[in-house]
Every structure is written in C-alpha cells, then in structure tokens.
Amino acid sequence: MSKKIVIVGPGNIAHAMVARWLQVSDAKISVLARSQTYLTKGWGLAEQQTITLDPNIVRDADMIALAVKPKDLMTTLEQIKPFIPSLATILSVAAGISIAQIRVMLPHHGIVRAMPNICAENGTSVTGMSFDSVLEDEKTWILSLVRLLGHVVEIPEHLLNPMTALYGSGPAYVYVFLQAIIQAAEDLGIPQTQARELAAYMVQSASQKALIDHDKSLQQLVDQVVSPGGTTEAMLNVLEQSGWQDIMRRAIQASGDKATQLGGIPARA
C-alpha cells in the first residue's frame, strides 16, 4: 500500500517536489493550499489535481512536508495541528526554522529538516537533511523519497543554514553567471539561443569534470585550461582585479545570515 504525502504551501520548492514525485514516486501526493490563486501559478493540470484547501486532507498523511514561507510556518502549524496524525513524520523545508522550534508545536513527532533546491523538479537537486526522533524504517523511506529529487547528504542540523546559502540558493548564482556569459556572448555576435545552449552545456560539462576528476584540486583543473598569455588568462586577470572571490564570499555570507534571521521568529507554545 502506497504512503500518503501532504505538502503544505505550494510555493516554488513545493512545486518542484510535487512535479518530481508525481513522475517517479508511487506515493499519494496532495497539496494543502490557502488560496485558489496557486492553481494559476505554473502548475500543470495533473499537478493542479493534487491541490486542496481542505485541512482534513492531513488527517491520514504518513508524511507532512512544510513548504511555507518561514514567517508563516508557526501560524500554519497552529492551523493544521488538530488534523496531524500522531504517527505522521514532519518534513520541513522552511529556511532557517530549527527542529527545536517545530518541536515546541509538535513534541512527539518525528521531525526532519531538509533543504532541496528547485532542481528537484528534474531530479538533480542537492539536498541536506537532518533527522530527529524518526524511526529507522521511516527514515529509510524518507531518504529514498528525497533521493528521487537528487543528491542527498545527511548532515548535522547546525550546517543546514550555511547549506541553504550555498546549495539551496546556489542555482541562482549559476543562473546569474550564465546570464553574464550569455550577454557577453551576444555582445560578441553569438545569437542568444545558441549562447544559452552553449553556456549551459559548458557549465554542465565543467561540473561533471570536477566530480569525475575529484583527485585533482580545482586549481589544477584551472591550470589545465589556462595558457600563458592566452584568452583564459586575460579573463581571469579581469576577475581577480574586480575582487570577484571576495564578492562571492560576501554574497554567500549574506545569504547564510538571512537564513539565520529567518529562524529568529518566536516559537509559539
């Protein structure tokens, strides 16, 4: 008998998870929303069929995935708490909200924190996970479910906020990088469609090489591309002069600080 998952709050991450699980999982998927407006926000017809406004949908759930905005999480839990089964496991993907904060509301449930990214829709997310009071067989099931979204790493909870900054937000860094490459390519006369295709494949292939040649440092891989006095050296000189590495460090630090701030909302008894 397939298990039942209820995703609460159909935002972008929720949509990515639902779209993927509908494709490759045998679990029963339902989405609890607060507004019909979500039916028109990029959800396909099959995905729309999972959405309901009735909190009773939670009553027989095996896992409840909390995908609401961090500022709304405690209020949402208050609203659905009367409907949550005693044996349901809670999976939160709300950035910055700790397991301890959720446990104030749900003292006897197994709780999981996870941070996937929007690449989950294609099964290529990077997801960090932390478990608390989850039975072993339930943990095995949840891990198998989240692995359908991509690569999974179980880590201590205190590392989830920096992981949010690095890998939850990470796709946006890559897309901004791609935008810059594509614009530069267009300036050089390459058509936009070709520029995007070539840039995306270039990032994909470079990333694959970094994984395959894991015995080499990234600097060694850089050195394989650079020829003295060549085009790559000219590019890297400009990047170094602009202080781009410091810019990236500060950007990621700001993202990590924001994740911590989001978790600062008072837990309600």
Short mmCIF file of C-alpha atoms in Angstrom, two decimals, residues 37-193:
data_model
loop_
_atom_site.label_atom_id
_atom_site.label_comp_id
_atom_site.label_asym_id
_atom_site.label_seq_id
_atom_site.Cartn_x
_atom_site.Cartn_y
_atom_site.Cartn_z
CA THR A 37 -4.52 31.60 -6.88
CA TYR A 38 -1.90 28.85 -6.78
CA LEU A 39 -3.87 26.97 -9.44
CA THR A 40 -2.71 29.53 -11.99
CA LYS A 41 0.93 29.84 -10.94
CA GLY A 42 2.64 27.42 -13.28
CA TRP A 43 1.03 24.21 -12.03
CA GLY A 44 0.16 21.76 -14.80
CA LEU A 45 -3.25 20.08 -14.99
CA ALA A 46 -2.08 16.87 -13.28
CA GLU A 47 -0.38 18.91 -10.55
CA GLN A 48 -3.48 21.07 -10.05
CA GLN A 49 -5.46 17.93 -9.27
CA THR A 50 -3.37 17.46 -6.12
CA ILE A 51 -4.28 20.87 -4.63
CA THR A 52 -6.96 21.30 -1.99
CA LEU A 53 -7.99 23.97 0.50
CA ASP A 54 -9.38 21.40 2.97
CA PRO A 55 -7.10 20.80 6.00
CA ASN A 56 -8.81 17.44 6.57
CA ILE A 57 -6.51 16.11 3.82
CA VAL A 58 -3.79 15.98 6.51
CA ARG A 59 -5.65 13.50 8.76
CA ASP A 60 -4.28 10.29 7.22
CA ALA A 61 -0.90 11.55 5.98
CA ASP A 62 2.22 9.47 6.56
CA MET A 63 4.45 12.49 5.95
CA ILE A 64 3.62 16.19 6.04
CA ALA A 65 6.06 18.43 4.17
CA LEU A 66 6.03 22.03 5.39
CA ALA A 67 6.92 24.20 2.41
CA VAL A 68 5.51 27.53 3.57
CA LYS A 69 7.50 30.74 3.98
CA PRO A 70 9.49 30.76 7.25
CA LYS A 71 7.46 33.67 8.65
CA ASP A 72 4.25 31.69 8.12
CA LEU A 73 5.40 28.33 9.48
CA MET A 74 4.30 28.64 13.11
CA THR A 75 0.91 30.07 12.20
CA THR A 76 0.42 27.30 9.65
CA LEU A 77 1.32 24.65 12.23
CA GLU A 78 -1.21 26.11 14.65
CA GLN A 79 -3.88 25.84 11.97
CA ILE A 80 -3.19 22.26 10.93
CA LYS A 81 -2.05 20.80 14.27
CA PRO A 82 -5.54 19.44 15.15
CA PHE A 83 -5.50 17.43 11.90
CA ILE A 84 -1.97 15.95 12.13
CA PRO A 85 -1.90 12.18 12.82
CA SER A 86 0.12 11.07 15.83
CA LEU A 87 2.38 8.85 13.71
CA ALA A 88 2.98 11.28 10.84
CA THR A 89 6.54 12.43 10.20
CA ILE A 90 7.09 16.16 9.67
CA LEU A 91 9.47 17.27 6.91
CA SER A 92 10.26 21.00 6.93
CA VAL A 93 11.91 22.80 4.02
CA ALA A 94 11.38 26.25 5.58
CA ALA A 95 14.73 28.05 5.57
CA GLY A 96 16.17 28.85 8.98
CA ILE A 97 13.43 27.27 11.11
CA SER A 98 15.02 24.81 13.54
CA ILE A 99 13.79 21.41 14.59
CA ALA A 100 13.58 22.74 18.17
CA GLN A 101 11.18 25.47 17.08
CA ILE A 102 8.93 22.95 15.36
CA ARG A 103 9.14 20.60 18.34
CA VAL A 104 7.58 23.25 20.57
CA MET A 105 4.44 22.79 18.50
CA LEU A 106 4.80 19.03 17.87
CA PRO A 107 6.65 17.50 20.85
CA HIS A 108 6.01 13.84 19.98
CA HIS A 109 6.51 13.64 16.21
CA GLY A 110 9.48 12.59 14.15
CA ILE A 111 10.86 15.75 12.53
CA VAL A 112 13.12 16.17 9.51
CA ARG A 113 14.70 19.35 8.20
CA ALA A 114 15.72 19.40 4.58
CA MET A 115 16.95 21.98 2.11
CA PRO A 116 16.44 20.99 -1.53
CA ASN A 117 16.58 23.44 -4.41
CA ILE A 118 14.40 23.99 -7.47
CA CYS A 119 16.45 21.48 -9.47
CA ALA A 120 14.44 18.86 -7.56
CA GLU A 121 11.89 19.08 -10.37
CA ASN A 122 14.43 17.42 -12.67
CA GLY A 123 15.81 15.02 -10.07
CA THR A 124 19.09 16.97 -9.85
CA SER A 125 18.75 18.84 -6.56
CA VAL A 126 21.40 18.87 -3.85
CA THR A 127 19.60 18.28 -0.54
CA GLY A 128 20.93 18.43 3.01
CA MET A 129 18.89 16.60 5.65
CA SER A 130 18.79 16.30 9.44
CA PHE A 131 16.59 13.83 11.37
CA ASP A 132 15.22 13.96 14.89
CA SER A 133 13.26 11.16 16.60
CA VAL A 134 12.46 9.44 13.30
CA LEU A 135 12.07 5.64 13.37
CA GLU A 136 14.62 3.78 11.27
CA ASP A 137 12.17 2.33 8.76
CA GLU A 138 10.52 5.73 8.34
CA LYS A 139 13.93 7.34 7.87
CA THR A 140 14.79 4.80 5.18
CA TRP A 141 11.54 5.58 3.34
CA ILE A 142 12.02 9.35 3.55
CA LEU A 143 15.61 9.12 2.37
CA SER A 144 14.54 7.02 -0.62
CA LEU A 145 11.83 9.58 -1.39
CA VAL A 146 14.13 12.60 -1.19
CA ARG A 147 16.80 10.83 -3.25
CA LEU A 148 14.28 10.90 -6.09
CA LEU A 149 14.85 14.67 -6.01
CA GLY A 150 18.61 14.34 -6.48
CA HIS A 151 21.79 14.00 -4.43
CA VAL A 152 21.21 13.76 -0.65
CA VAL A 153 23.63 14.36 2.21
CA GLU A 154 22.71 13.76 5.85
CA ILE A 155 24.37 16.49 7.93
CA PRO A 156 24.21 17.96 11.46
CA GLU A 157 21.39 20.48 11.72
CA HIS A 158 23.69 23.41 12.52
CA LEU A 159 25.11 23.13 9.00
CA LEU A 160 21.73 23.50 7.29
CA ASN A 161 21.74 27.31 7.36
CA PRO A 162 25.08 27.62 5.57
CA MET A 163 23.99 24.82 3.26
CA THR A 164 20.89 26.87 2.44
CA ALA A 165 23.16 29.73 1.41
CA LEU A 166 25.47 27.55 -0.65
CA TYR A 167 23.25 24.95 -2.27
CA GLY A 168 19.62 25.91 -1.68
CA SER A 169 20.24 29.36 -3.15
CA GLY A 170 23.08 28.06 -5.31
CA PRO A 171 21.18 27.61 -8.59
CA ALA A 172 20.54 31.38 -8.63
CA TYR A 173 24.32 32.01 -8.53
CA VAL A 174 24.74 29.75 -11.53
CA TYR A 175 21.88 31.37 -13.44
CA VAL A 176 23.29 34.86 -12.79
CA PHE A 177 26.67 33.60 -14.01
CA LEU A 178 25.01 32.16 -17.12
CA GLN A 179 23.20 35.44 -17.76
CA ALA A 180 26.53 37.27 -17.73
CA ILE A 181 28.15 34.76 -20.09
CA ILE A 182 25.19 34.85 -22.47
CA GLN A 183 25.13 38.65 -22.56
CA ALA A 184 28.87 38.74 -23.23
CA ALA A 185 28.42 36.13 -25.98
CA GLU A 186 25.68 38.23 -27.59
CA ASP A 187 27.96 41.26 -27.46
CA LEU A 188 30.44 39.19 -29.46
CA GLY A 189 27.78 38.37 -32.04
CA ILE A 190 26.64 34.91 -30.93
CA PRO A 191 22.82 34.51 -31.19
CA GLN A 192 21.04 34.37 -27.84
CA THR A 193 19.62 30.87 -28.33
#
